[in-house]
Short mmCIF file of C-alpha atoms in Angstrom, two decimals:
data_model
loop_
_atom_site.label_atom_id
_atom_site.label_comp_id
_atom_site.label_asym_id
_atom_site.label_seq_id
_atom_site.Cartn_x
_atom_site.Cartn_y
_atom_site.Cartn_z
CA UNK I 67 0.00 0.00 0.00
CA UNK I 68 1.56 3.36 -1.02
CA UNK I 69 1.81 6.52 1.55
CA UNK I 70 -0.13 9.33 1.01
CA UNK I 71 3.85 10.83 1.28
CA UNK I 72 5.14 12.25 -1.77
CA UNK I 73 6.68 9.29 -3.75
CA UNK I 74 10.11 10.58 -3.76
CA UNK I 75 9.75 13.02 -0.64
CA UNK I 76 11.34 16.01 -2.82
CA UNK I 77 11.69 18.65 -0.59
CA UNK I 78 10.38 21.87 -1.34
CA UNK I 79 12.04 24.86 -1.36
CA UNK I 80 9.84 27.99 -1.47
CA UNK I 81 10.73 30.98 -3.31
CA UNK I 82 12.00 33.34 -0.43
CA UNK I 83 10.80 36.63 -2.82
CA UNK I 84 7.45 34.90 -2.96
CA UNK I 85 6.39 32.70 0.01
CA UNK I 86 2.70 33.38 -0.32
CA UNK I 87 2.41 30.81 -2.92
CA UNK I 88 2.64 26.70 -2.05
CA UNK I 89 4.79 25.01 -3.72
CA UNK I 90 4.10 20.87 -4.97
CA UNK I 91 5.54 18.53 -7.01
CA UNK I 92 2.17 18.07 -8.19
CA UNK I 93 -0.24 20.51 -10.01
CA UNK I 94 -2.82 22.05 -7.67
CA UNK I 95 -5.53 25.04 -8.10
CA UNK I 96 -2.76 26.84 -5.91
CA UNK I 97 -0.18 26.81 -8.64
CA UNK I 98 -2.91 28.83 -11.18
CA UNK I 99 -2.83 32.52 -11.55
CA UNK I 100 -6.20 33.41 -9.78
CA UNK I 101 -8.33 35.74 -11.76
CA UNK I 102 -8.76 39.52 -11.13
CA UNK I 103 -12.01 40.76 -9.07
CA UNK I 104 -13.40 42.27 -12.46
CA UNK I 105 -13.88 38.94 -14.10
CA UNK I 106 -14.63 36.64 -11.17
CA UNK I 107 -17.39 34.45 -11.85
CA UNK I 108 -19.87 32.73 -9.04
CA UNK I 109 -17.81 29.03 -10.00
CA UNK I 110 -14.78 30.63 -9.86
CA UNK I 111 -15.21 31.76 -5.92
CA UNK I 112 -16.42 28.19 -5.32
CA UNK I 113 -13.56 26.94 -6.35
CA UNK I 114 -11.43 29.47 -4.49
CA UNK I 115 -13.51 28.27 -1.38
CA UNK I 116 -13.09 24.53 -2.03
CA UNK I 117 -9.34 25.24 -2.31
CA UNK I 118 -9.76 27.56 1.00
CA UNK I 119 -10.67 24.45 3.12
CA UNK I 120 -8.14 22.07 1.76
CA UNK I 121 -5.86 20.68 4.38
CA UNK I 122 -2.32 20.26 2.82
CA UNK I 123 0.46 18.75 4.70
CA UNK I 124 4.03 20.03 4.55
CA UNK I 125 4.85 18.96 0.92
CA UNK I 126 1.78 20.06 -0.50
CA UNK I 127 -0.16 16.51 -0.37
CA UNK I 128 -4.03 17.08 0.20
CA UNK I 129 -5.20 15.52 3.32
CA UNK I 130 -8.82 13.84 3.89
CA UNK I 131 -9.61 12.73 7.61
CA UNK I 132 -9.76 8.89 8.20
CA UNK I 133 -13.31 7.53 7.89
CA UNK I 134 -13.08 4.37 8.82
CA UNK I 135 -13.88 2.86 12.58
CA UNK I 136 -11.72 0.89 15.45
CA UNK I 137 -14.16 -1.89 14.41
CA UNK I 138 -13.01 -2.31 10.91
CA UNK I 139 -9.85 -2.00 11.91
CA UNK I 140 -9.86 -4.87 14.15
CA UNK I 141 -12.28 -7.03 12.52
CA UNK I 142 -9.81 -6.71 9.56
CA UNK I 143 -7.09 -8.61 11.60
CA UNK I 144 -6.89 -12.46 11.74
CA UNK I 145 -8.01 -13.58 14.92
CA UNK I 146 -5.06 -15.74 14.93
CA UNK I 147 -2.65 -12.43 15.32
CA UNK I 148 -4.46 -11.44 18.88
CA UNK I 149 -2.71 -14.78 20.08
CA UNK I 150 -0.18 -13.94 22.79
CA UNK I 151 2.84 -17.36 23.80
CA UNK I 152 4.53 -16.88 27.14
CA UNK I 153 7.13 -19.44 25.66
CA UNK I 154 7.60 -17.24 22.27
CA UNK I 155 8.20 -14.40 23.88
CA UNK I 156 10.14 -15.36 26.92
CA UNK I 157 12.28 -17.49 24.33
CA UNK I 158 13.08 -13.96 22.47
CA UNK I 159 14.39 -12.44 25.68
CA UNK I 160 16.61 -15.39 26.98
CA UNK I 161 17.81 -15.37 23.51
CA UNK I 162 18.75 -11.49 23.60
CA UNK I 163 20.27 -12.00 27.31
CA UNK I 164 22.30 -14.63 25.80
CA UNK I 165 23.53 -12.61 23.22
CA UNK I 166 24.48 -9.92 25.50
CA UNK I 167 26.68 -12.39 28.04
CA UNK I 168 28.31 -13.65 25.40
CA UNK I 169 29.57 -10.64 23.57
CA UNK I 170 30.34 -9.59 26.73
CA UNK I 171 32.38 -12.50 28.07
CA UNK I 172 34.18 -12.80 24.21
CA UNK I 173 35.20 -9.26 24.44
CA UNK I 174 35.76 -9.26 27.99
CA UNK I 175 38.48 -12.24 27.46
CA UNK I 176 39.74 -11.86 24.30
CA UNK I 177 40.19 -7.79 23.66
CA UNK I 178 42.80 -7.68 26.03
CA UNK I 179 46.35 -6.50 26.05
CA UNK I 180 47.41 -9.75 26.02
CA UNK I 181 45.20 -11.11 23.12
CA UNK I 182 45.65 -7.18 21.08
CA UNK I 183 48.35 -5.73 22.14
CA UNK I 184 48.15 -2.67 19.72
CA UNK I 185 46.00 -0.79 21.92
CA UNK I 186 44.10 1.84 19.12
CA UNK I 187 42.70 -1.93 17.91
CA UNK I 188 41.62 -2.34 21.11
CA UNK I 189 39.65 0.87 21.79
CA UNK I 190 37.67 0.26 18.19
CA UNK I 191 36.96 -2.98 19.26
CA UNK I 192 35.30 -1.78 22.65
CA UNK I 193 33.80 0.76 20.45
CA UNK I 194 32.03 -1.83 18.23
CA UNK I 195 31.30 -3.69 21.47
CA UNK I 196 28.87 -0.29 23.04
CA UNK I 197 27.58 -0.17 20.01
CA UNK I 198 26.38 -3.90 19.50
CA UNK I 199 26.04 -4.47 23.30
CA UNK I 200 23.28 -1.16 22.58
CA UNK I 201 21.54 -2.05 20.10
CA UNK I 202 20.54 -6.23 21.90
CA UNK I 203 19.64 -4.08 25.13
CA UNK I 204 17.15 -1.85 23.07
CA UNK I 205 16.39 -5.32 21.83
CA UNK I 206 15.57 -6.14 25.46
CA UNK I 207 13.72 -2.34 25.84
CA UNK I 208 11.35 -3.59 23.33
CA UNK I 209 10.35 -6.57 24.86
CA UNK I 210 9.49 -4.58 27.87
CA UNK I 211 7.26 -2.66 25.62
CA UNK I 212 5.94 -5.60 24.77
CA UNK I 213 5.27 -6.77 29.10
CA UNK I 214 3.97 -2.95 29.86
CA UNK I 215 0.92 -3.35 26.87
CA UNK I 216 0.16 -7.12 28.02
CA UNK I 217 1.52 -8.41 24.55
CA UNK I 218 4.08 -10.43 25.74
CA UNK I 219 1.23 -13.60 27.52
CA UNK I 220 -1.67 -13.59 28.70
CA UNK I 221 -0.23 -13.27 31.72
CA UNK I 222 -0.14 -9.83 33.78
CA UNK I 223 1.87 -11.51 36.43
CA UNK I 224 4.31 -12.83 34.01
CA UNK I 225 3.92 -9.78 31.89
CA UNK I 226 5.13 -7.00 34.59
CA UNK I 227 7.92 -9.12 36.34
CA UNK I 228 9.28 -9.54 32.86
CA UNK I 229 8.88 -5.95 32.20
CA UNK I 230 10.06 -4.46 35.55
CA UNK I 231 13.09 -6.67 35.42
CA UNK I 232 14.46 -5.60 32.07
CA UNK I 233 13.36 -2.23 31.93
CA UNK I 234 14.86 -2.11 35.62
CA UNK I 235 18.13 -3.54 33.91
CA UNK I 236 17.89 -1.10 31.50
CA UNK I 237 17.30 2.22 34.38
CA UNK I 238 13.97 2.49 33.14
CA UNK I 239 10.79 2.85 35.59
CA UNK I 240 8.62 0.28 34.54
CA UNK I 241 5.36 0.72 36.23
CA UNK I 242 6.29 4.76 35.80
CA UNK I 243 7.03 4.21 32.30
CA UNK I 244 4.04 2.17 31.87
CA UNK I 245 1.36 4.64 32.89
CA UNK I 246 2.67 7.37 31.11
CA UNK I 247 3.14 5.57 27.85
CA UNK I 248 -0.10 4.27 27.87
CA UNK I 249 -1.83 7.56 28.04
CA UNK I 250 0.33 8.56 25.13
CA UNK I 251 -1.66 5.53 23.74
CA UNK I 252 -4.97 6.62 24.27
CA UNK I 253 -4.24 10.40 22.77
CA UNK I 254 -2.11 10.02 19.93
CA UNK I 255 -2.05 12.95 17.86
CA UNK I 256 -3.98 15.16 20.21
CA UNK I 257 -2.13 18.50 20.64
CA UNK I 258 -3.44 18.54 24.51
CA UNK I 259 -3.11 15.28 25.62
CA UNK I 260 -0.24 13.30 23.89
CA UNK I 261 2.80 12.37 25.83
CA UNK I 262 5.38 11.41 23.37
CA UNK I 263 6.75 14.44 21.45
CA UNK I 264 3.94 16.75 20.93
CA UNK I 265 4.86 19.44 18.42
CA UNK I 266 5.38 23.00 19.17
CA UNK I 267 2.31 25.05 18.51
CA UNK I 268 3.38 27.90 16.00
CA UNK I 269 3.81 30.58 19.41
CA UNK I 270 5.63 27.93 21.47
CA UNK I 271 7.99 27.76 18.53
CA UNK I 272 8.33 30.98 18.11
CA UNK I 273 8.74 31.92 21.89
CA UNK I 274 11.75 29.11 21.22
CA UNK I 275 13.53 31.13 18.78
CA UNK I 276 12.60 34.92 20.36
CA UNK I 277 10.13 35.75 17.61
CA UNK I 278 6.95 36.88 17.53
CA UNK I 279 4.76 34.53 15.33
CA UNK I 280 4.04 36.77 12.25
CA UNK I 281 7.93 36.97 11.86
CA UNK I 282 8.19 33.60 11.10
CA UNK I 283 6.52 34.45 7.72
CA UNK I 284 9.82 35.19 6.83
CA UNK I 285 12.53 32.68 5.77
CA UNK I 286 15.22 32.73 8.45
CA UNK I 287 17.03 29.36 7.79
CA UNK I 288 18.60 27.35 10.54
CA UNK I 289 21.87 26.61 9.86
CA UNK I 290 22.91 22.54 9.53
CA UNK I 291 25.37 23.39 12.23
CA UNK I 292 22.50 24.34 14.32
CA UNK I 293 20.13 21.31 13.16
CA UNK I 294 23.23 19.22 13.58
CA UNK I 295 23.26 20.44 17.61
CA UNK I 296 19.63 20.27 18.05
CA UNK I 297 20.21 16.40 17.38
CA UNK I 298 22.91 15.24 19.43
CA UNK I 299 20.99 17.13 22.17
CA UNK I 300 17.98 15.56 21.26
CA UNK I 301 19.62 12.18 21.23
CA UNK I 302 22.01 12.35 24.04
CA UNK I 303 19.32 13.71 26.62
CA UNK I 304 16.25 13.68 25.14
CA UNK I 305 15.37 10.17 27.18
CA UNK I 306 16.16 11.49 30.64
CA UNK I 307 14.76 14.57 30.42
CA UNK I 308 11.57 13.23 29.59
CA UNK I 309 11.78 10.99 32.37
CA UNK I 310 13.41 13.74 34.89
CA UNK I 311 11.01 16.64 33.49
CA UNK I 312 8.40 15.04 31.09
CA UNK I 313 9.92 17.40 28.40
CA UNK I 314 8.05 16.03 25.62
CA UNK I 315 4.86 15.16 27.00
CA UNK I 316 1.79 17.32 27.27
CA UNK I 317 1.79 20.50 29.83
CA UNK I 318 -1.95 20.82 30.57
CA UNK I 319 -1.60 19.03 34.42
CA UNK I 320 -4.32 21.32 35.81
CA UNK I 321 -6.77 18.46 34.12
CA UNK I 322 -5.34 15.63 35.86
CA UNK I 323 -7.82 13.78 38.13
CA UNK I 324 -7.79 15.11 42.07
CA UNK I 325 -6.19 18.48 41.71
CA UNK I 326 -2.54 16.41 41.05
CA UNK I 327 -1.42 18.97 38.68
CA UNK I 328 -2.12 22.29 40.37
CA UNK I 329 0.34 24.81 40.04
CA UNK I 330 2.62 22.02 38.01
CA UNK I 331 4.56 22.36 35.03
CA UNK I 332 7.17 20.56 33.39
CA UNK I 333 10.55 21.53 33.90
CA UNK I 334 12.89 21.21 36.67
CA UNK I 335 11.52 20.83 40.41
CA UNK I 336 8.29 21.19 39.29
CA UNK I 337 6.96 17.80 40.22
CA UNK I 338 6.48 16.57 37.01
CA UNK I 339 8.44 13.74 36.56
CA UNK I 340 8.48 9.82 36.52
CA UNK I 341 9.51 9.36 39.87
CA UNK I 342 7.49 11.09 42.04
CA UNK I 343 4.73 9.26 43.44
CA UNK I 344 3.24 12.34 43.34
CA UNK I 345 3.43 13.60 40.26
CA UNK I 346 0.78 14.84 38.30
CA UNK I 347 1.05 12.25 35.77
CA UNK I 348 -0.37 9.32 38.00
CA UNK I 349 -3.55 8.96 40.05
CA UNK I 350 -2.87 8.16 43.63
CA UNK I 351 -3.83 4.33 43.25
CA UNK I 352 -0.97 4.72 41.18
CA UNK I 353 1.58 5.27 43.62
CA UNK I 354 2.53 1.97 45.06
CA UNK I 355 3.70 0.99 41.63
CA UNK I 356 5.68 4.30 41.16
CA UNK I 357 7.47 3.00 44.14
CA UNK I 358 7.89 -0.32 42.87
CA UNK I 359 9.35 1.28 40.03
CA UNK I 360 12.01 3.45 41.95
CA UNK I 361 13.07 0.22 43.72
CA UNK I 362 13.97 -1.70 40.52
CA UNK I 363 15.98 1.71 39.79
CA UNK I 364 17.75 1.70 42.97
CA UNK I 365 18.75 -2.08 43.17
CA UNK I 366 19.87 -2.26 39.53
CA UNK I 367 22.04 1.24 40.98
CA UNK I 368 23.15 -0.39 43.91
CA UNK I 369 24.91 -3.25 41.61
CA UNK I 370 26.40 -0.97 39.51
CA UNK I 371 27.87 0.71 42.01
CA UNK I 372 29.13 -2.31 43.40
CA UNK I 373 30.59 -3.21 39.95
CA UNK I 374 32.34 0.06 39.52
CA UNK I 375 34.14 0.52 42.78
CA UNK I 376 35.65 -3.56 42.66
CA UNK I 377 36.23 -3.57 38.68
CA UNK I 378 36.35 0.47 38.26
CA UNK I 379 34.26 2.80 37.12
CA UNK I 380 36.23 3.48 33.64
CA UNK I 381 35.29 -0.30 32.68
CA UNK I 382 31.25 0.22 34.08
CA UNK I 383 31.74 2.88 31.72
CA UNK I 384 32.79 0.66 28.85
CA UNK I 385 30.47 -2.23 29.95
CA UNK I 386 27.70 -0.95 30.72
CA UNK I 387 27.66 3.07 30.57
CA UNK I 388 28.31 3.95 27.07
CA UNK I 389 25.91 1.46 25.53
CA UNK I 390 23.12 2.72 28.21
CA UNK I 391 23.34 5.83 26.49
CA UNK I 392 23.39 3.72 22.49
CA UNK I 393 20.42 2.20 23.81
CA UNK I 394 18.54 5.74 24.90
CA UNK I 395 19.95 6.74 21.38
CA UNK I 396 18.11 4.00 19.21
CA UNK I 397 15.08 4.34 21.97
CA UNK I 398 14.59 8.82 21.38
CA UNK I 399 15.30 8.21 17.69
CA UNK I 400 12.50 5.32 16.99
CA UNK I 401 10.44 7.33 18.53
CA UNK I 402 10.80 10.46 16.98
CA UNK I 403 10.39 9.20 13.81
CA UNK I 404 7.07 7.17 14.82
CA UNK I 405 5.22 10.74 14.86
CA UNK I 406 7.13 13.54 13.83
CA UNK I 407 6.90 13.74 9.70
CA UNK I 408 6.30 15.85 7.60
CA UNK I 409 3.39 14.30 6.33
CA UNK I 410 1.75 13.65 9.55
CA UNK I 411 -1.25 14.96 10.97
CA UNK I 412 -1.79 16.42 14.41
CA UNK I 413 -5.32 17.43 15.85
CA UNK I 414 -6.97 19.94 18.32
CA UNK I 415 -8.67 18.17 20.97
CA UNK I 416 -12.84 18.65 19.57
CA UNK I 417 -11.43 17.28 16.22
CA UNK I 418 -9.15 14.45 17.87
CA UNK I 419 -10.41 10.62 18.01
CA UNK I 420 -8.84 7.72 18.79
CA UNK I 421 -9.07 6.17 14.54
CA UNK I 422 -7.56 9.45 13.52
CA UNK I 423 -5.23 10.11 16.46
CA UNK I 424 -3.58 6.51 15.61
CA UNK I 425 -3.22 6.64 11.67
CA UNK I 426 -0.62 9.77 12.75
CA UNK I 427 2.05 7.38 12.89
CA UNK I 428 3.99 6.22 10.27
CA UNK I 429 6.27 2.51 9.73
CA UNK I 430 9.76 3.13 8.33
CA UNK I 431 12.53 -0.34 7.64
CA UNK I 432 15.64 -0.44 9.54
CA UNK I 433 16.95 -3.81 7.60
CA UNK I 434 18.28 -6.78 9.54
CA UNK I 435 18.80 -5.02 13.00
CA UNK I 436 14.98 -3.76 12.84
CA UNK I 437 13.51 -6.92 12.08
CA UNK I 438 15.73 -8.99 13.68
CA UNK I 439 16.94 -7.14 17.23
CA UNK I 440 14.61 -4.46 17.21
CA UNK I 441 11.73 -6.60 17.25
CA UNK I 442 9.81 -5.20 14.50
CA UNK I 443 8.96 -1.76 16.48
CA UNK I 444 10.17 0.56 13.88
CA UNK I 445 7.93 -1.57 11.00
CA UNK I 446 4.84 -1.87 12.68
CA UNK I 447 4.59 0.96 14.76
CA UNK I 448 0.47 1.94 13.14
CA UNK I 449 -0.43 -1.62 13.77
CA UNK I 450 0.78 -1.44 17.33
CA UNK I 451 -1.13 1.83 17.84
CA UNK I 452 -4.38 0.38 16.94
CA UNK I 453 -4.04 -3.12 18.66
CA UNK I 454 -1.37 -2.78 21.20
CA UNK I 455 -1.68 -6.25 22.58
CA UNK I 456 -0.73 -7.77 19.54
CA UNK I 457 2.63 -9.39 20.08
CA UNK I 458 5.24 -8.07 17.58
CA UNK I 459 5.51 -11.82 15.97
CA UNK I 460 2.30 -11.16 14.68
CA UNK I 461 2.49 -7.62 13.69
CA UNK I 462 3.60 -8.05 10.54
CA UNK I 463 0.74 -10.48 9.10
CA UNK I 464 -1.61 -8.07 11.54
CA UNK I 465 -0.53 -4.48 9.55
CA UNK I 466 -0.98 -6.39 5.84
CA UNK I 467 -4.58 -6.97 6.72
CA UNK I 468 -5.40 -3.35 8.37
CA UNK I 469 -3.76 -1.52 5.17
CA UNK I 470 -6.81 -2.83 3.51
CA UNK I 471 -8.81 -0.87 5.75
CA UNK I 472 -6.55 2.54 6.20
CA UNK I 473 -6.17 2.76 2.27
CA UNK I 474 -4.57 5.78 1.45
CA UNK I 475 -3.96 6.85 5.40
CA UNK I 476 -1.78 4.18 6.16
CA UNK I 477 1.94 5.97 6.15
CA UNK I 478 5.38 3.74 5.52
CA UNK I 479 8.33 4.57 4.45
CA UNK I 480 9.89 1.15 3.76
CA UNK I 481 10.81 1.50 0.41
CA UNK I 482 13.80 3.89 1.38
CA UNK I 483 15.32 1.14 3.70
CA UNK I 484 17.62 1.44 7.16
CA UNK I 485 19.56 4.30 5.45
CA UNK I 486 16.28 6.77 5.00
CA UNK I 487 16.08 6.12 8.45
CA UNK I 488 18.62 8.48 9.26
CA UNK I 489 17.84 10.77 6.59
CA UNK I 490 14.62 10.76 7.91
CA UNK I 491 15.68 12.39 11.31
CA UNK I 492 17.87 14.95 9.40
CA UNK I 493 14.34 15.80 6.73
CA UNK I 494 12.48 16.00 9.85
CA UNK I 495 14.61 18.41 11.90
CA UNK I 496 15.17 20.66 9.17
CA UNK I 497 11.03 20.32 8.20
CA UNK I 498 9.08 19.99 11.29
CA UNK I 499 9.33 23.09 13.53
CA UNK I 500 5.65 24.02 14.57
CA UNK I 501 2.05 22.92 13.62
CA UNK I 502 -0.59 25.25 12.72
CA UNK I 503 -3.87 24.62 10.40
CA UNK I 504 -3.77 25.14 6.93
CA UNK I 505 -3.98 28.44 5.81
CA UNK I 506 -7.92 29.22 5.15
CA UNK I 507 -8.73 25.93 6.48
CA UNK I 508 -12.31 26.66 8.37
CA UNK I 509 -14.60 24.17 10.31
CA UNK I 510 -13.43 20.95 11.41
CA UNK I 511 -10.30 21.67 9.06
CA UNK I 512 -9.25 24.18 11.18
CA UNK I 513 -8.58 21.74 13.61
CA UNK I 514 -5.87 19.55 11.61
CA UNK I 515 -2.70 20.73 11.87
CA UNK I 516 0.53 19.96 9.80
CA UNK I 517 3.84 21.09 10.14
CA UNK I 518 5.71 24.23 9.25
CA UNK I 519 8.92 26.08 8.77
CA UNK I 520 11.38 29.08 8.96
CA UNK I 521 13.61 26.69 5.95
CA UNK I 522 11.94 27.30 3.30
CA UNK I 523 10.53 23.59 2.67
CA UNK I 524 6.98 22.96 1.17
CA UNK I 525 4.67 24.86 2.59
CA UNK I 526 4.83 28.47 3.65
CA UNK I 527 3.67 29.41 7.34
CA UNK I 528 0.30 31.14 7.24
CA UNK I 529 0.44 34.74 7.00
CA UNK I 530 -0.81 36.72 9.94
CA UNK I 531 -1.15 40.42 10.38
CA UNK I 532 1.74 42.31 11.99
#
């Protein structure tokens, strides 16, 4: 099934002397020269008004809201597919453990001084060993996922000791983790109540930048150097800010239930995190399990510690420290690319449901390592959003059947393979700065909103008065 993405994903550079004009790769009534007042004709101002409440994503693509129901969805899927095996799944993770000990113990016994003397060989072996030892423990992150949305068995015992174990391993508050993601679950897409990387509204962005929002009209292109930054940032820290300040998720904690979020913000001290029993992200049933959660943190702590002071802390760093932060790496960057594209939809909250909110997501390939170590969460990811308790062995089979029913709203980018993965995150840093409706958009339209940007790429921002 083809995206509704441009086939080649050209992207468009607007004319900075003329950026009141959409560009496309395709022909569209807003490429014609529009006729002058003195010979407008009662069909020619319906059209302008039927192009007036088009919804047009970054690149120019029309966009029609999803029609379809959860029930078609899920009537669409073999009933087969809904089929959760404790032994499947726990054989996956014995089989990643395994993988991990025994990289470790080869490298730990063989790249040595005495085995490579030459010692720059040695430090690009260690190098390739973070990097594999990272991407089997997102392997193991995955399969966590899996526990925390009850795909793993049928199990919830077996599901959440699997899951607080390995995310534990991992420093990851399960139960914490849990909650939170699965209210990002039930409001995909919605601008108010999403908790995984809602976009900047067009004044938060330009608040960012120290703007005021009709300036960014203009084309004021951020540098690659600055993109570039952005990035590593994004990368490097973007996972434990979210868990130490809930950077990315939604800020509207007044709403939560019992007066929680009064006064609370995200940000630093503010009480908003996922460690706080407290915190305005959990109900206070809740807060056993946020305990729970801290424990796992502080005994898998407590061992490293141990580790570090008898084998020191240079070789934690090596063993375990450095491909923590690969595995954060692969963890912020799958994500990111689940929901942030350019051709993806976001919606205001009376527009928002659940059909829509989860055809904003969008399946990429990442080759042998996604299929094979990442479990299949960077191929699947719409499926998963629709029917999370599908297990990821099934997922595949699962999303053939639904792209039947999604037609042209189900989003992939497959056919550019593991390497437009990465150019993916560079298209979508440079593309996707704010969302805002489309210009003239009115009604229910006016409630879609796409990205925009200061670069100069598809679409212009919509003009407002100074």
């Amino acid at each position: 099934m083809s995206s509704t993405a441009l086939p080649k994903r050209v992207a468009l550079h607007r004319n900075a002397t003329d950026s009141s004009v959409p560009s496309s790769v395709t022909p569209s009534p807003l490429d014609s020269p529009r006729q002058s007042p003195s010979t407008t004709s009662l069909s020619s101002l319906a059209s302008e008004a039927e192009v007036s409440s088009k919804m047009l994503d970054t690149y120019g693509n029309e966009f029609k809201i999803p029609d379809y129901t959860i029930k078609q969805i899920r009537d669409a899927i073999p009933p087969h597919c809904y089929e959760r095996k404790a032994l499947t799944s726990l054989y996956y993770v014995f089989r990643d453990v395994f993988w991990l000990a025994t990289i470790f113990y080869v490298f730990h016994n063989y790249v040595t001084p005495e085995t490579v003397p030459y010692k720059p060989a040695r430090v690009v072996l260690w190098a390739l060993y973070t990097i594999v030892q990272g991407l089997f423990g997102t392997g193991v992150w995955v399969l966590a996922h899996e526990c925390g949305h009850q795909a793993f068995s049928p199990s919830k015992v077996l599901n959440d000791t699997v899951g607080w174990i390995c995310h534990s391993a991992l420093l990851v508050p399960y139960f914490s983790w849990k909650i939170s993601h699965g209210k990002h679950h039930k409001a995909t897409g919605n601008i108010a109540r999403d908790m995984v990387f809602v976009p900047k509204t067009r004044d938060q962005y330009a608040s960012r930048v120290g703007k005021a929002m009709h300036e960014l009209n203009e084309l004021m292109e951020e540098t690659p150097i600055a993109t570039a930054f952005n990035l590593v940032l994004q990368q490097l820290f973007g996972w434990p800010m979210y868990l130490i300040t809930n950077v990315t998720g939604h800020n509207n904690h007044e709403r939560q239930p019992e007066g929680r979020g009064k006064g609370k913000q995200n940000g630093y001290f503010g009480g908003v995190n996922h460690f706080n029993p407290s915190s305005p992200l959990y109900e206070a049933k809740d807060a056993k399990l946020i305990v729970l959660s801290d424990i796992g943190l502080a005994i898998v702590g407590s061992i490293l510690y141990l580790v570090g002071s008898k084998y020191g802390w240079m070789n934690l760093l090596v063993w375990y420290g450095i491909p923590y932060l690969w595995v954060n790496h692969w963890l912020v960057a799958i994500t990111y690319l689940q929901h942030t594209d350019p051709t993806l939809p976001h919606y205001q909250p009376d527009v928002w449901n659940f059909a829509r909110g989860a055809a904003a997501t969008i399946d990429r390939d990442f080759g042998f390592v996604g299929r094979h170590i990442f479990h299949g969460i960077i191929e699947t990811h719409v499926l998963h959003h629709y029917v999370s308790t599908i297990p990821f062995y099934h997922a595949d089979e699962a999303s053939e059947a639904i792209k039947k029913v999604m037609g042209s709203h189900y989003r992939t980018e497959a056919h550019t393979g593991w390497t437009g993965f990465f150019k993916a995150m560079w298209t979508s840093a440079r593309v996707c700065h704010w969302v805002e409706p489309t210009e003239g958009a009115q009604g229910e339209s006016s409630g879609v909103l796409f990205y925009r940007n200061t670069n100069g790429i598809g679409v212009p921002p919509a003009k407002l008065a100074k």
